[in-house]
Coordinates of C-alpha atoms in Angstrom, one line a residue:
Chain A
X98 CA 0.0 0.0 0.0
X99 CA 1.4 3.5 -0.7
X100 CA 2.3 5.4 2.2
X101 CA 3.9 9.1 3.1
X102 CA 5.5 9.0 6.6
X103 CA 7.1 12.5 8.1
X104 CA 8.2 11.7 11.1
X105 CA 8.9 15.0 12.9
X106 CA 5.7 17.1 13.0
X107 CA 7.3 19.7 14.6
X108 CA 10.7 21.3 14.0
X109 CA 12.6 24.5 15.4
X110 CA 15.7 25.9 14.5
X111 CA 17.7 29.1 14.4
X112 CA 17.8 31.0 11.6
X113 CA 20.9 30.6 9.3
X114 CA 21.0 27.3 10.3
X115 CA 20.6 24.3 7.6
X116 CA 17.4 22.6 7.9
X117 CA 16.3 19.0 6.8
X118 CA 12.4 18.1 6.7
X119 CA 12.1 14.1 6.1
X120 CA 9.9 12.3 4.2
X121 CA 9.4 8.4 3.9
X122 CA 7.6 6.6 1.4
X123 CA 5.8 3.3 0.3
X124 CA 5.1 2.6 -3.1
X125 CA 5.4 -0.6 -5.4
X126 CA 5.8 1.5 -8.8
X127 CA 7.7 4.2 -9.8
X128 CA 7.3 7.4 -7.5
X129 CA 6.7 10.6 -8.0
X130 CA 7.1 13.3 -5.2
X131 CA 5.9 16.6 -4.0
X132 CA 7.1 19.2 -1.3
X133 CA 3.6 21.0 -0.6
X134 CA 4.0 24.6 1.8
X135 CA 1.1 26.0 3.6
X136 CA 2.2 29.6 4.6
X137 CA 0.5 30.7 7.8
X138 CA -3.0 32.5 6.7
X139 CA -1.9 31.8 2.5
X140 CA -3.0 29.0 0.5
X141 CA -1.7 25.2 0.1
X142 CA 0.9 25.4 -2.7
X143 CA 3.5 23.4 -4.5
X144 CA 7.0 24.2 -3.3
X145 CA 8.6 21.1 -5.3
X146 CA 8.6 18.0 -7.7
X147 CA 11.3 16.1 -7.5
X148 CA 11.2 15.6 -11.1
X149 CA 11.7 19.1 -11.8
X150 CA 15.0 18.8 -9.9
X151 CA 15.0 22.5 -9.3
X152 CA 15.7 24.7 -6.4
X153 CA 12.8 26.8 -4.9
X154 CA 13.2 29.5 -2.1
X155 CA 16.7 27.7 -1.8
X156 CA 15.4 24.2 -0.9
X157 CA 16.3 21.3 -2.8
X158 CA 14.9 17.5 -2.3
X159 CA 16.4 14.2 -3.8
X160 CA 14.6 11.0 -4.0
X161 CA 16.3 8.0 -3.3
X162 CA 14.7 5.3 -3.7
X163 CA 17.2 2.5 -2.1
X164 CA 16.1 4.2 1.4
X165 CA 12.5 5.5 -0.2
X166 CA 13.1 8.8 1.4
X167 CA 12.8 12.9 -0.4
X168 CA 13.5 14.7 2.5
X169 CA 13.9 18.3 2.1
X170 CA 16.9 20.6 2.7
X171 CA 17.7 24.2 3.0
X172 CA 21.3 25.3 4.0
X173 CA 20.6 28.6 5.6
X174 CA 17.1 28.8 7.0
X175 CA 15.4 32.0 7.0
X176 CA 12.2 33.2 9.2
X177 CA 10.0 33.4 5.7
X178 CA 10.1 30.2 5.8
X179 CA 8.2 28.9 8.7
X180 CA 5.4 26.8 7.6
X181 CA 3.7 23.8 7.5
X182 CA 5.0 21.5 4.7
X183 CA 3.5 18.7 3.1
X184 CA 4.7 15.3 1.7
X185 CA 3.2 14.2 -1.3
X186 CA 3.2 10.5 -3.7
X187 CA 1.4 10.7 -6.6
X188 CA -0.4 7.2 -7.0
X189 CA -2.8 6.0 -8.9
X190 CA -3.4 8.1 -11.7
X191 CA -4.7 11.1 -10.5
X192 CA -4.1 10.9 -6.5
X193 CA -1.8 12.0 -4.5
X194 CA -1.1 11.1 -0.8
X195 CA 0.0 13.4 1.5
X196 CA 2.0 12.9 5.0
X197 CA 0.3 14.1 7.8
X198 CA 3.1 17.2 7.9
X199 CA 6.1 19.2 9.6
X200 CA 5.4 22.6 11.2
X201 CA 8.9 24.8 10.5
X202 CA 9.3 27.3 13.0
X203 CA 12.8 29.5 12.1
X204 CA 13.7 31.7 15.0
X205 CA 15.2 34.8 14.8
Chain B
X269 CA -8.1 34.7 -12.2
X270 CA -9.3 33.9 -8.6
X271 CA -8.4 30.4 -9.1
X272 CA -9.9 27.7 -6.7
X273 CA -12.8 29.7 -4.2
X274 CA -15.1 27.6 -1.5
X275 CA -17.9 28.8 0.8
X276 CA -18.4 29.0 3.3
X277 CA -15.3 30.2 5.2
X278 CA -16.6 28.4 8.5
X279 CA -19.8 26.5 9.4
X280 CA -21.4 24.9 12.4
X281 CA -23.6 22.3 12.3
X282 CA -25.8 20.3 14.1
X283 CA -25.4 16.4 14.1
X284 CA -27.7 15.2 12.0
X285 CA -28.1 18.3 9.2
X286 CA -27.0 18.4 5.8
X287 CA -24.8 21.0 3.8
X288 CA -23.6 21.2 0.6
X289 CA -19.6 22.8 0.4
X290 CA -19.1 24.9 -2.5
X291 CA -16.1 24.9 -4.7
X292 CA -15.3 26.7 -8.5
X293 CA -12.7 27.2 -10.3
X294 CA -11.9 29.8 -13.4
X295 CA -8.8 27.7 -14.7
X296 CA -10.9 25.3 -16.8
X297 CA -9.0 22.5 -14.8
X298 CA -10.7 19.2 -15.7
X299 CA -9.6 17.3 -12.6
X300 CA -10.7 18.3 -9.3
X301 CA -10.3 17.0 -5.9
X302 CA -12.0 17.1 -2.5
X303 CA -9.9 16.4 0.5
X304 CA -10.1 16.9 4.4
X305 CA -7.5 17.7 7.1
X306 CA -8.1 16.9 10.8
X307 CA -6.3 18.3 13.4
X308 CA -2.5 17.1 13.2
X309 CA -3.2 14.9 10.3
X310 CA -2.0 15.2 6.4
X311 CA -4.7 15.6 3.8
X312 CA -7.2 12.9 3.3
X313 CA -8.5 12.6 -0.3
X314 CA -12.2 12.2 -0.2
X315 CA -13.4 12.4 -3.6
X316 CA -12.0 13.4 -7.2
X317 CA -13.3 14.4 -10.3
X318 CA -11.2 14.3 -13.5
X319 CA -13.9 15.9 -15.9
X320 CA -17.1 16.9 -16.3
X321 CA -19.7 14.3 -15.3
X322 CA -17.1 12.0 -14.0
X323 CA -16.1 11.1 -10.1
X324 CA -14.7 8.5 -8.0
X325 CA -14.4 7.4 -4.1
X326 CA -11.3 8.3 -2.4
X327 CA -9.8 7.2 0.7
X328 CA -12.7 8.2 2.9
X329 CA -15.7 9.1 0.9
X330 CA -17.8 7.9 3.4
X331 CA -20.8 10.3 4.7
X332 CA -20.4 12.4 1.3
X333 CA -21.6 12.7 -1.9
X334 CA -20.6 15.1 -4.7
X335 CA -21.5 16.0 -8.3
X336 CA -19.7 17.1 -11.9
X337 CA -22.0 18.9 -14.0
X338 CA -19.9 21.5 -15.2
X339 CA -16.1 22.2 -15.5
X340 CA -16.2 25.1 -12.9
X341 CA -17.8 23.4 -9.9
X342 CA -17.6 20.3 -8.2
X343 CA -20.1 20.9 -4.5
X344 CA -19.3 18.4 -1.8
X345 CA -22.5 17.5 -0.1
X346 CA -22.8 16.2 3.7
X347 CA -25.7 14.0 4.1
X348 CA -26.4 13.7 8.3
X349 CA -23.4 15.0 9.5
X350 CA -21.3 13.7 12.6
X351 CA -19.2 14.5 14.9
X352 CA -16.4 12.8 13.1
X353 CA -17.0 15.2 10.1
X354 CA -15.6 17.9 11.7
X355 CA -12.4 19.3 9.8
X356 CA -11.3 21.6 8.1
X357 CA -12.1 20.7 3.6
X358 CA -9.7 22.0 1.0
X359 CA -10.7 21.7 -2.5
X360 CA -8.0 21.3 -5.4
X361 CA -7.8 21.5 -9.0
X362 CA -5.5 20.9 -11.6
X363 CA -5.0 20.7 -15.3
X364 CA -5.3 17.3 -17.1
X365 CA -1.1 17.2 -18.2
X366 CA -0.1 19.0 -15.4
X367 CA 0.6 17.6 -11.6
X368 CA 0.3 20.9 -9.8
X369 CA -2.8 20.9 -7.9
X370 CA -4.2 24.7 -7.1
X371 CA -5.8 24.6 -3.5
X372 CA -9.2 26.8 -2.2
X373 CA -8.7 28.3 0.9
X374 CA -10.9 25.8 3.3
X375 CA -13.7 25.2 4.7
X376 CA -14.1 25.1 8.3
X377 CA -16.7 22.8 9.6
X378 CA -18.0 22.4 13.1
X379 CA -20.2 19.1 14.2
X380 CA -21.8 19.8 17.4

């Protein structure tokens, strides 16, 4: 069955510090991954596919699939980027699970 | 283009009654998706559309019911709400040969 564990739901750290948010997944076919960001009071958007293999706001993520994992990094954090970020495998189709979440908090 | 809009904003309701949750979009997005997110939990997909007059179940569709008639809208209706209902629904869209989904800004439902 496809899953999307992230293990930490809560993370702090100090700004200009690097920052790793994990991500675990189950899936018997070929995955495809998502970083979702919910900004406090804004929208759910996409932040990252893993496809795309593209930088955004200065966080990159890398599947590997021998340890099924796309966690998400950011060398330098910055306060902006406090937020609750989301997980995602696209399955079947036209699904997509999501992990239940990380809330970022970057202190000053 | 306001993209993906839902109403209500918030709602209480009384166990037992019935509302229908709105959500349109002006992207001409043929799929669409219905999902719910209780407290500390990730996003539950409850139903999805991927075109006009076509749905399917997802992962909890149970309690719900919704509807495709046109590209624009795709209502989520609550028959006898419960307790377990309450949650906060996000609706999504997307465009058929793209992956990003565009998200409403939520519903908040109360079940009291």
């Amino acid at each position: 069955a496809q899953r999307v564990t992230q293990p930490e739901k809560l993370l702090s750290v100090f700004k200009g510090a690097p920052v790793e948010l994990k991500c675990n997944y189950s899936y018997s076919g070929s995955p495809e991954l998502f970083w979702y960001v919910q900004y406090s009071r804004q929208r759910l958007q996409l932040l990252l596919r893993h496809i795309s293999r593209e930088s955004i706001k200065g966080f990159t993520a890398d599947l590997n699939k021998g340890e099924t994992s796309f966690h998400l990094k950011k060398p330098f954090a910055q306060e902006e980027d406090s937020a609750m970020y989301y997980c995602a495998l696209k399955t079947s189709g036209s699904r997509l699970t999501f992990g239940e979440g990380t809330q970022l908090t970057v202190n000053p | 283009n306001a993209g993906v809009t839902q109403t209500p904003k918030f709602r209480i309701l009384k166990i037992g009654q019935s509302m229908t949750l709105q959500c349109t979009q002006d992207m001409n997005h043929n799929y669409m998706y219905w999902y719910r997110q209780d407290p500390g939990m990730g996003l539950k997909l409850i139903y999805y559309s991927v075109g006009a007059g076509i749905t399917d179940k997802g992962e909890v569709p149970n309690g719900y019911n919704v509807s495709r008639s046109t590209t624009e809208d795709f209502p989520l209706r609550l028959e006898l709400a419960a307790p377990s209902q309450t949650s906060v629904y996000f609706c999504a869209s997307r465009e058929t040969l793209r992956e990003t989904q565009y998200f409403g800004p939520g519903t908040r439902l109360l079940v009291l």
